Coordinates of C-alpha atoms and ligand atoms in Angstrom, one line a residue:
M29 CA 10.7 -15.3 23.5
K30 CA 10.5 -14.3 27.2
T31 CA 7.8 -11.6 27.2
D32 CA 8.6 -9.8 30.4
K33 CA 12.3 -9.5 29.5
T34 CA 12.0 -8.4 25.9
K35 CA 11.8 -4.7 25.2
I36 CA 10.3 -3.6 21.9
V37 CA 10.5 -0.1 20.4
V38 CA 8.1 0.9 17.6
A39 CA 9.3 3.8 15.4
G40 CA 6.1 5.5 14.0
G41 CA 2.6 5.2 15.3
G42 CA 0.7 4.8 12.0
H43 CA -1.5 1.8 11.0
G44 CA 1.2 -0.9 11.1
G45 CA 3.0 0.5 14.2
L46 CA -0.1 0.8 16.3
A47 CA -1.5 -2.6 15.3
A48 CA 1.9 -4.3 16.1
A49 CA 2.1 -2.4 19.4
A50 CA -1.4 -3.5 20.4
L51 CA -0.8 -7.2 19.6
L52 CA 2.6 -7.4 21.2
A53 CA 1.5 -5.6 24.3
R54 CA -1.4 -8.1 24.6
K55 CA 1.2 -10.9 24.5
G56 CA 2.9 -9.3 27.5
F57 CA 5.9 -7.6 25.8
D58 CA 7.2 -4.2 27.0
V59 CA 6.3 -2.0 24.0
T60 CA 7.0 1.7 23.5
V61 CA 5.9 3.7 20.4
F62 CA 7.6 6.9 19.3
E63 CA 5.5 9.0 17.0
A64 CA 6.6 12.2 15.4
Q65 CA 3.2 13.9 15.3
A66 CA 1.0 15.1 18.1
E67 CA -1.9 12.8 18.9
E68 CA -4.6 15.2 17.7
A69 CA -2.8 15.6 14.3
M70 CA -2.8 11.8 13.5
G71 CA -4.4 10.7 10.2
Y72 CA -5.1 12.3 6.8
D73 CA -8.1 14.6 6.6
W74 CA -10.1 12.4 4.2
C75 CA -11.6 8.9 3.9
D76 CA -10.0 5.8 2.5
C77 CA -10.8 2.2 1.8
I78 CA -9.8 -0.7 4.0
R79 CA -10.7 -4.5 4.1
M80 CA -12.1 -5.6 7.5
S81 CA -10.3 -9.0 7.2
C82 CA -7.2 -7.4 8.6
F83 CA -8.9 -6.9 12.0
D84 CA -10.6 -10.3 12.0
R85 CA -7.5 -12.2 11.1
T86 CA -5.3 -10.5 13.7
G87 CA -7.9 -10.6 16.5
L88 CA -8.0 -6.8 16.7
E89 CA -11.4 -5.3 17.3
R90 CA -13.1 -3.7 14.2
P91 CA -13.8 0.0 14.3
N92 CA -17.4 1.1 15.1
D93 CA -19.9 0.1 12.4
E94 CA -21.2 3.7 12.3
W95 CA -17.8 4.9 11.0
L96 CA -17.9 2.5 8.0
T97 CA -19.4 3.2 4.6
P98 CA -19.7 0.6 1.9
M99 CA -17.4 1.0 -1.2
K100 CA -19.1 2.4 -4.3
A101 CA -18.9 0.7 -7.7
I102 CA -15.9 2.0 -9.7
S103 CA -16.0 3.1 -13.3
Y104 CA -12.5 2.8 -15.0
Y105 CA -11.6 5.0 -17.9
N106 CA -8.9 4.6 -20.5
P107 CA -6.6 7.6 -21.2
R108 CA -8.7 9.1 -24.0
K109 CA -11.9 8.3 -22.0
S110 CA -13.5 6.4 -24.9
V111 CA -14.3 3.3 -22.8
C112 CA -15.7 3.0 -19.3
I113 CA -15.5 -0.4 -17.5
R114 CA -17.8 -0.5 -14.5
T115 CA -17.3 -2.9 -11.6
G116 CA -20.4 -4.1 -9.8
T117 CA -21.2 -2.8 -6.3
Q118 CA -18.4 -3.9 -4.0
D119 CA -19.0 -6.6 -1.5
S120 CA -20.0 -4.5 1.5
S121 CA -18.9 -7.1 4.0
V122 CA -15.3 -7.0 2.6
S123 CA -14.2 -3.4 1.9
F124 CA -15.3 -0.2 3.7
V125 CA -14.5 3.5 3.5
I126 CA -13.5 5.1 6.8
E127 CA -12.3 8.6 7.9
R128 CA -8.6 8.2 8.4
K129 CA -8.7 10.2 11.7
L130 CA -11.3 7.9 13.1
L131 CA -9.3 4.8 12.1
L132 CA -6.2 6.2 13.8
R133 CA -8.1 7.1 16.9
H134 CA -9.4 3.5 17.0
L135 CA -5.9 2.0 16.6
I136 CA -4.5 4.4 19.3
A137 CA -7.2 3.3 21.7
L138 CA -6.4 -0.4 20.9
A139 CA -2.6 0.1 21.5
R140 CA -3.1 2.1 24.6
G141 CA -5.8 -0.2 26.0
S142 CA -3.5 -3.2 25.5
G143 CA -0.7 -1.6 27.6
A144 CA 1.7 -0.2 25.0
K145 CA 3.3 3.1 26.0
L146 CA 2.6 5.8 23.4
C147 CA 5.0 8.8 23.1
F148 CA 3.6 11.4 20.7
S149 CA 5.5 14.4 19.3
R150 CA 8.8 12.4 19.7
R151 CA 10.6 12.0 16.4
V152 CA 13.0 9.1 15.8
L153 CA 16.2 10.2 14.1
S154 CA 18.0 7.0 13.3
A155 CA 18.7 3.4 14.3
V156 CA 21.3 2.7 16.9
T157 CA 23.5 -0.2 15.8
Q158 CA 26.3 -2.4 17.0
G159 CA 27.9 -3.9 13.9
D160 CA 25.0 -5.1 11.8
R161 CA 22.7 -5.5 14.8
V162 CA 20.0 -2.9 15.6
V163 CA 20.1 -2.2 19.4
G164 CA 17.8 0.8 19.7
V165 CA 16.8 4.1 18.2
L166 CA 18.0 7.7 18.6
T167 CA 15.1 10.0 19.3
E168 CA 15.1 13.8 19.6
T169 CA 15.5 13.5 23.3
G170 CA 18.2 10.8 23.4
E171 CA 19.0 7.1 22.8
V172 CA 16.5 4.4 23.7
R173 CA 17.8 0.8 23.8
A174 CA 15.6 -2.2 22.7
D175 CA 15.8 -5.9 21.9
I176 CA 13.8 -5.4 18.8
V177 CA 13.1 -2.2 16.8
I178 CA 9.9 -2.3 14.7
D179 CA 10.3 0.2 11.9
A180 CA 6.8 1.6 11.1
A181 CA 7.9 5.1 10.2
G182 CA 6.7 5.1 6.6
M183 CA 8.5 5.2 3.2
D184 CA 11.0 7.8 4.3
S185 CA 11.9 6.0 7.5
P186 CA 15.1 7.4 9.0
V187 CA 15.6 4.1 10.8
R188 CA 15.7 2.1 7.5
R189 CA 17.8 4.8 5.9
S190 CA 20.4 4.6 8.6
L191 CA 20.9 0.8 8.6
P192 CA 24.4 -0.4 7.9
A193 CA 24.8 -2.0 4.4
G194 CA 25.6 -5.3 6.1
C195 CA 21.9 -5.6 7.2
G196 CA 21.1 -6.3 3.5
I197 CA 18.0 -4.0 3.6
Q198 CA 17.3 -1.5 0.7
R199 CA 17.6 2.0 2.2
E200 CA 15.9 4.2 -0.5
I201 CA 12.8 3.9 -2.5
D202 CA 13.2 5.2 -6.1
A203 CA 11.1 8.1 -7.4
S204 CA 10.0 5.9 -10.3
D205 CA 8.6 3.5 -7.6
T206 CA 6.7 6.4 -6.0
L207 CA 3.2 7.6 -6.7
F208 CA 3.2 11.4 -6.1
T209 CA -0.3 12.4 -5.2
Y210 CA -2.5 15.5 -4.7
R211 CA -5.8 15.1 -2.9
A212 CA -8.5 17.6 -2.2
L213 CA -12.1 17.5 -1.2
F214 CA -13.9 20.2 -3.3
E215 CA -17.3 21.7 -2.7
D216 CA -20.1 20.1 -4.7
T217 CA -22.0 22.8 -6.7
G218 CA -25.0 20.5 -7.0
T219 CA -25.0 20.6 -10.9
A220 CA -26.8 17.6 -12.3
S221 CA -24.6 15.2 -14.2
D222 CA -24.8 11.6 -15.4
M223 CA -21.1 10.9 -14.7
P224 CA -20.6 7.8 -12.4
A225 CA -20.2 8.5 -8.7
Y226 CA -16.7 7.0 -8.7
S227 CA -14.6 7.5 -11.8
A228 CA -11.1 6.2 -11.9
Y229 CA -8.7 7.2 -14.7
F230 CA -5.5 5.5 -16.1
C231 CA -2.9 7.8 -17.5
H232 CA -5.2 10.8 -17.4
L233 CA -4.1 13.5 -19.9
G234 CA -1.3 11.0 -20.9
V235 CA 0.4 11.3 -17.5
E236 CA 1.6 7.9 -16.3
G237 CA -0.4 7.3 -13.1
F238 CA -3.8 7.0 -11.6
D239 CA -6.5 9.6 -10.8
W240 CA -10.1 9.5 -9.4
V241 CA -13.1 11.7 -8.9
I242 CA -15.6 10.5 -6.3
R243 CA -18.9 12.4 -5.8
E244 CA -19.9 12.1 -2.1
T245 CA -23.0 13.6 -0.5
D246 CA -21.3 16.8 0.6
H247 CA -18.1 17.1 -1.4
V248 CA -16.2 15.8 -4.4
D249 CA -13.0 13.8 -3.7
V250 CA -10.3 14.4 -6.3
L251 CA -7.0 12.5 -6.4
I252 CA -4.3 13.2 -8.9
G253 CA -1.5 10.6 -8.9
A254 CA 1.6 10.4 -11.1
F255 CA 4.5 8.0 -11.0
G256 CA 7.9 9.7 -10.7
G257 CA 6.8 13.3 -10.0
L258 CA 3.9 15.8 -9.9
S259 CA 4.2 19.6 -10.6
E260 CA 1.7 22.3 -9.8
E261 CA 1.0 22.7 -13.5
M262 CA 0.1 19.0 -13.8
I263 CA -2.3 19.3 -10.9
R264 CA -4.0 22.4 -12.3
N265 CA -4.4 20.8 -15.8
A266 CA -5.8 17.6 -14.3
V267 CA -8.3 19.4 -12.0
D268 CA -9.4 21.8 -14.9
D269 CA -10.0 18.8 -17.1
F270 CA -12.0 17.1 -14.4
K271 CA -14.1 20.2 -13.9
R272 CA -15.1 20.1 -17.6
D273 CA -16.2 16.4 -17.3
H274 CA -17.7 16.7 -13.8
P275 CA -19.4 20.1 -13.8
Y276 CA -20.4 19.7 -10.1
I277 CA -16.8 20.2 -8.9
G278 CA -16.7 23.7 -7.3
D279 CA -13.8 26.0 -6.8
Q280 CA -13.6 25.9 -3.1
I281 CA -11.4 23.3 -1.4
L282 CA -13.2 22.1 1.8
R283 CA -10.5 19.7 3.1
G284 CA -7.1 18.3 2.1
G285 CA -5.5 20.1 -0.8
S286 CA -2.1 18.6 0.0
C287 CA 0.5 16.4 -1.7
S288 CA 1.8 13.1 -0.4
R289 CA 3.7 10.1 -1.7
I290 CA 3.0 6.4 -1.8
P291 CA 5.6 3.7 -2.4
V292 CA 4.2 1.7 -5.4
R293 CA 6.6 -1.2 -5.8
R294 CA 6.6 -4.8 -4.7
T295 CA 7.5 -5.1 -1.0
L296 CA 11.2 -4.8 -0.2
P297 CA 12.9 -8.2 -0.7
K298 CA 14.3 -8.2 2.8
F299 CA 12.8 -6.3 5.7
V300 CA 14.2 -8.1 8.8
C301 CA 17.7 -8.2 10.2
D302 CA 19.2 -8.8 13.7
G303 CA 17.1 -6.8 16.2
Y304 CA 15.0 -5.1 13.4
A305 CA 11.7 -5.7 11.5
A306 CA 10.0 -3.2 9.2
I307 CA 6.2 -3.0 8.7
G308 CA 3.9 -1.1 6.4
D309 CA 5.1 1.6 4.0
S310 CA 8.5 1.4 5.5
A311 CA 8.9 -2.0 3.9
A312 CA 6.7 -1.0 0.9
M313 CA 3.9 -3.4 2.0
I314 CA 1.6 -2.0 -0.5
E315 CA -0.5 -3.1 -3.5
P316 CA 1.8 -1.7 -6.3
L317 CA -1.0 -0.7 -8.7
S318 CA -3.6 0.7 -6.4
G319 CA -1.2 2.1 -3.7
S320 CA -3.4 0.5 -0.9
G321 CA -1.3 -0.3 2.2
M322 CA -3.5 0.0 5.2
T323 CA -5.0 -3.5 5.1
L324 CA -1.6 -5.1 4.4
S325 CA 0.2 -3.2 7.2
I326 CA -2.5 -4.1 9.9
R327 CA -2.6 -7.7 8.7
S328 CA 1.2 -7.9 8.8
A329 CA 1.2 -6.8 12.5
G330 CA -0.4 -10.2 13.2
F331 CA 2.4 -12.1 11.4
L332 CA 5.0 -10.0 13.2
A333 CA 3.5 -10.4 16.7
D334 CA 3.3 -14.2 16.2
A335 CA 6.8 -14.4 14.9
I336 CA 8.2 -12.4 17.9
E337 CA 6.3 -14.5 20.4
Q338 CA 7.6 -17.8 18.9
A339 CA 11.2 -16.5 18.2
Q340 CA 14.1 -18.1 20.1
D341 CA 16.0 -14.7 20.1
C342 CA 16.1 -11.4 18.1
S343 CA 18.2 -12.7 15.3
T344 CA 17.5 -12.4 11.5
A345 CA 16.9 -16.2 11.5
S346 CA 14.2 -15.9 14.2
L347 CA 12.5 -12.9 12.6
W348 CA 12.6 -14.5 9.1
S349 CA 9.4 -16.4 10.0
Y350 CA 7.6 -13.0 9.9
E351 CA 8.9 -12.2 6.5
S352 CA 8.1 -15.7 5.2
A353 CA 4.5 -15.6 6.6
Y354 CA 4.0 -12.2 5.0
F355 CA 5.2 -13.3 1.6
R356 CA 3.3 -16.6 1.7
S357 CA 0.1 -14.7 2.3
N358 CA 0.6 -11.8 -0.1
L359 CA 3.1 -12.7 -2.8
S360 CA 0.6 -13.5 -5.5
L361 CA -1.4 -10.3 -5.0
I362 CA 1.7 -8.1 -5.0
L363 CA 3.4 -9.7 -8.0
R364 CA 0.1 -9.7 -10.0
Q365 CA -0.2 -5.9 -9.4
Q366 CA 3.5 -5.3 -10.0
T367 CA 3.1 -7.0 -13.4
L368 CA 0.0 -4.8 -14.3
K369 CA 1.9 -1.7 -13.2
D370 CA 4.9 -2.6 -15.3
V371 CA 2.7 -3.4 -18.3
M372 CA 1.1 0.0 -17.9
H373 CA 4.5 1.6 -17.8
C374 CA 5.8 -0.1 -21.0
L375 CA 2.6 0.3 -23.0
G376 CA 2.1 4.0 -22.6
A377 CA -1.2 5.8 -22.9
R378 CA -1.9 5.0 -26.6
N379 CA -1.6 1.2 -26.2
I380 CA -3.6 1.3 -23.0
D381 CA -6.4 2.9 -25.1
T382 CA -6.1 -0.1 -27.5
L383 CA -6.3 -2.5 -24.5
F384 CA -9.6 -1.0 -23.4
E385 CA -11.1 -0.5 -26.9
K386 CA -10.3 -4.0 -28.1
Q387 CA -11.7 -5.4 -24.8
M388 CA -8.4 -7.0 -23.9
V389 CA -9.1 -5.8 -20.4
T390 CA -12.4 -6.5 -18.8
V391 CA -14.0 -5.8 -15.4
K392 CA -12.5 -9.1 -14.2
D393 CA -9.0 -7.7 -14.5
F394 CA -9.9 -5.0 -12.0
T395 CA -11.8 -7.2 -9.6
S396 CA -9.6 -10.4 -9.7
G397 CA -12.6 -12.2 -11.1
K398 CA -12.1 -15.7 -12.7
Q399 CA -11.4 -15.4 -16.4
T400 CA -13.5 -17.6 -18.7
S401 CA -12.5 -19.0 -22.1
S402 CA -14.5 -16.3 -23.8
D403 CA -12.6 -13.6 -21.9
L404 CA -9.3 -15.2 -23.0
L405 CA -10.6 -15.4 -26.6
H406 CA -11.2 -11.6 -26.5
K407 CA -7.7 -11.1 -25.3
V408 CA -6.2 -13.3 -28.0
T409 CA -8.2 -11.9 -30.9
G410 CA -7.5 -8.4 -29.7
A411 CA -3.8 -9.1 -29.5
V412 CA -3.7 -10.7 -33.0
S413 CA -5.4 -7.6 -34.4
A414 CA -2.8 -5.4 -32.5
P415 CA 0.5 -7.2 -32.9
S416 CA 2.4 -4.6 -30.9
M417 CA 0.7 -6.1 -27.9
L418 CA 2.0 -9.6 -28.4
P419 CA 5.4 -9.1 -26.6
V420 CA 3.4 -7.7 -23.6
F421 CA 1.2 -10.8 -23.4
A422 CA 4.3 -13.0 -23.7
E423 CA 5.9 -11.1 -20.8
M424 CA 2.8 -11.4 -18.7
L425 CA 2.8 -15.2 -19.3
L426 CA 6.5 -15.4 -18.3
R427 CA 5.8 -13.3 -15.2
S428 CA 3.0 -15.6 -14.1
R429 CA 5.4 -18.6 -14.3
K430 CA 8.1 -16.7 -12.3
Q431 CA 5.5 -15.8 -9.7
K432 CA 4.6 -19.4 -9.2
K433 CA 8.3 -20.3 -8.9
L434 CA 8.9 -17.6 -6.3
L435 CA 6.0 -18.8 -4.2
R436 CA 7.3 -22.4 -4.4
T437 CA 10.9 -21.5 -3.5
L438 CA 10.2 -19.0 -0.7
P439 CA 12.3 -20.2 2.2
Q440 CA 10.2 -21.2 5.2
D441 CA 13.2 -21.3 7.5
Y442 CA 16.2 -19.0 7.3
S443 CA 19.3 -20.2 5.6
Y444 CA 21.6 -17.4 4.4
A445 CA 22.4 -19.0 1.0
H446 CA 18.8 -20.0 0.3
V447 CA 17.4 -16.6 1.2
L448 CA 20.0 -14.8 -0.8
R449 CA 19.2 -16.9 -3.9
W450 CA 15.4 -16.2 -3.4
I451 CA 16.0 -12.5 -3.0
D452 CA 18.0 -12.5 -6.2
D453 CA 15.2 -14.2 -8.1
Y454 CA 12.6 -11.8 -6.5
D455 CA 14.7 -8.7 -7.5
R456 CA 14.8 -9.9 -11.1
F457 CA 11.1 -10.5 -11.3
Ligands
FAD25 C1 -3.6 10.0 -1.1 C2 -3.5 8.7 -0.5 C3 -4.5 7.8 -0.6 C4 -4.4 6.5 -0.1 N1 -5.5 5.6 -0.2 C5 -5.4 4.4 0.4 C6 -6.5 3.6 0.4 O1 -7.6 3.9 -0.1 N2 -6.4 2.4 1.0 C7 -5.2 2.0 1.6 O2 -5.2 0.9 2.1 N3 -4.1 2.8 1.6 C8 -4.2 4.0 1.0 N4 -3.1 4.8 1.0 C9 -1.8 4.3 1.5 C10 -1.8 4.3 3.0 O3 -1.9 5.6 3.5 C11 -0.5 3.7 3.6 O4 -0.1 2.5 2.9 C12 -0.6 3.3 5.1 O5 -0.9 4.5 5.8 C13 0.6 2.6 5.6 O6 0.6 2.6 7.0 P1 2.0 2.7 7.8 O7 1.7 2.5 9.2 O8 3.0 2.0 7.2 O9 2.4 4.2 7.6 P2 1.7 5.5 8.1 O10 0.3 5.3 8.3 O11 2.2 6.6 7.1 O12 2.4 5.8 9.5 C14 3.8 6.2 9.6 C15 3.8 6.9 10.9 O13 5.2 7.2 11.2 C16 5.3 8.5 11.7 N5 6.7 8.9 11.4 C17 7.3 9.2 10.3 N6 8.6 9.5 10.5 C18 8.8 9.4 11.8 C19 9.9 9.6 12.7 N7 11.1 10.0 12.2 N8 9.8 9.4 14.0 C20 8.6 9.0 14.5 N9 7.5 8.8 13.8 C21 7.6 9.0 12.4 C22 4.3 9.3 10.8 O14 4.0 10.5 11.5 C23 3.2 8.3 10.8 O15 2.3 8.5 11.8 C24 -3.2 6.1 0.5 C25 -2.1 7.0 0.6 C26 -2.3 8.3 0.1 C27 -1.1 9.2 0.3

């Protein structure tokens, strides 16, 4: 596409939006980012984990080495905490922990340094459309026209929500596909304890979801996550229970102490239409079990920038190559995690206990390690001694076949009928 004549507006200056803005500006496009927050307020007040491959593969510079801390080994607990599965120390060349505010500062510098115009404290209210084509955005201060709108405004994006039905893009993300989280960094009282430094809990206190307690040098990071909803009482009960098991968790909250939401579902089946492409949480580009989305959103910016550069025009057909490259690269990971999430949902806490206690899950299930025949034997003997698990294993087998078919049939080029058929299969996964 002609770079000097194509105007691109990015709604939302988070990880995906800024990475896309930087890459497209480097290719010579006229890029403007509208971000609702003030520049100083950008980024959560805590650290999170990111894989450096997303920088290397897109050609974006990595953040400073001094900002990166290697990931700790994780100890996974079943709901009644009778079994602890410990991963080895994570490969420190792959995943790092970084302060969110520093990561955002780095991405802002990359986008600005590449020539993108960044407009902070400027909220986008909706898409501007002509028929089923997106032709711009409505911001607080008026309408801005663009050839392509990149929707990077997160899971509640007003751009996605305002798209006409004819665009074929899902507008809402269900509460059941949302992880409601509470996160706080507590003071560390210094009490000695032999609990692991990083403890992760499935269905803690029987609540469907995922929690963690991470003991850092100067604080204790506590996350409470529940699918579908989280009340103050649930937060209080979970924190009190953790204080009993981890006696070093103090009463004072040093940072955070806020609630947020993560879309934990497989990526939306369609996230491009005429003049529009979504990226990051706005398209649910997330690992459905862990809720990690930073790596995927930055990596996807590379696919999007390449697709726009090579596109003939701003049509769905041209932008489809972005969607197809994204799925080709991530479909297996996403569907594997979606299957595990669904399995957790239909098993419930009691059966997850059985999975752990009968060694039907092992460290390799958490690290994507290669399963040996002895691992499989454990699963089969465990399943035979707990027949209620057999339908679950049958479903997992079926899903793995569906996953292979979806990857095989993913349309490389856009054809309305072919894409519609694929979306239908994907929706029924
Ligand atoms: C507690 C918690 C822990 C997490 N841990 C991890 C982790 O360890 N690793 C990981 O990879 N991911 C993690 N995630 C998920 C991760 O935060 C997201 O997947 C990631 O931020 C997605 O990037 P994004 O660019 O799509 O969205 P965001 O980074 O959320 O950016 C969206 C941007 O759009 C802006 N915006 C919103 N609405 C508007 C509007 N109307 N107009 C203009 N701008 C708007 C927002 O202010 C924001 O800056 C975690 C999330 C939470 C809540």
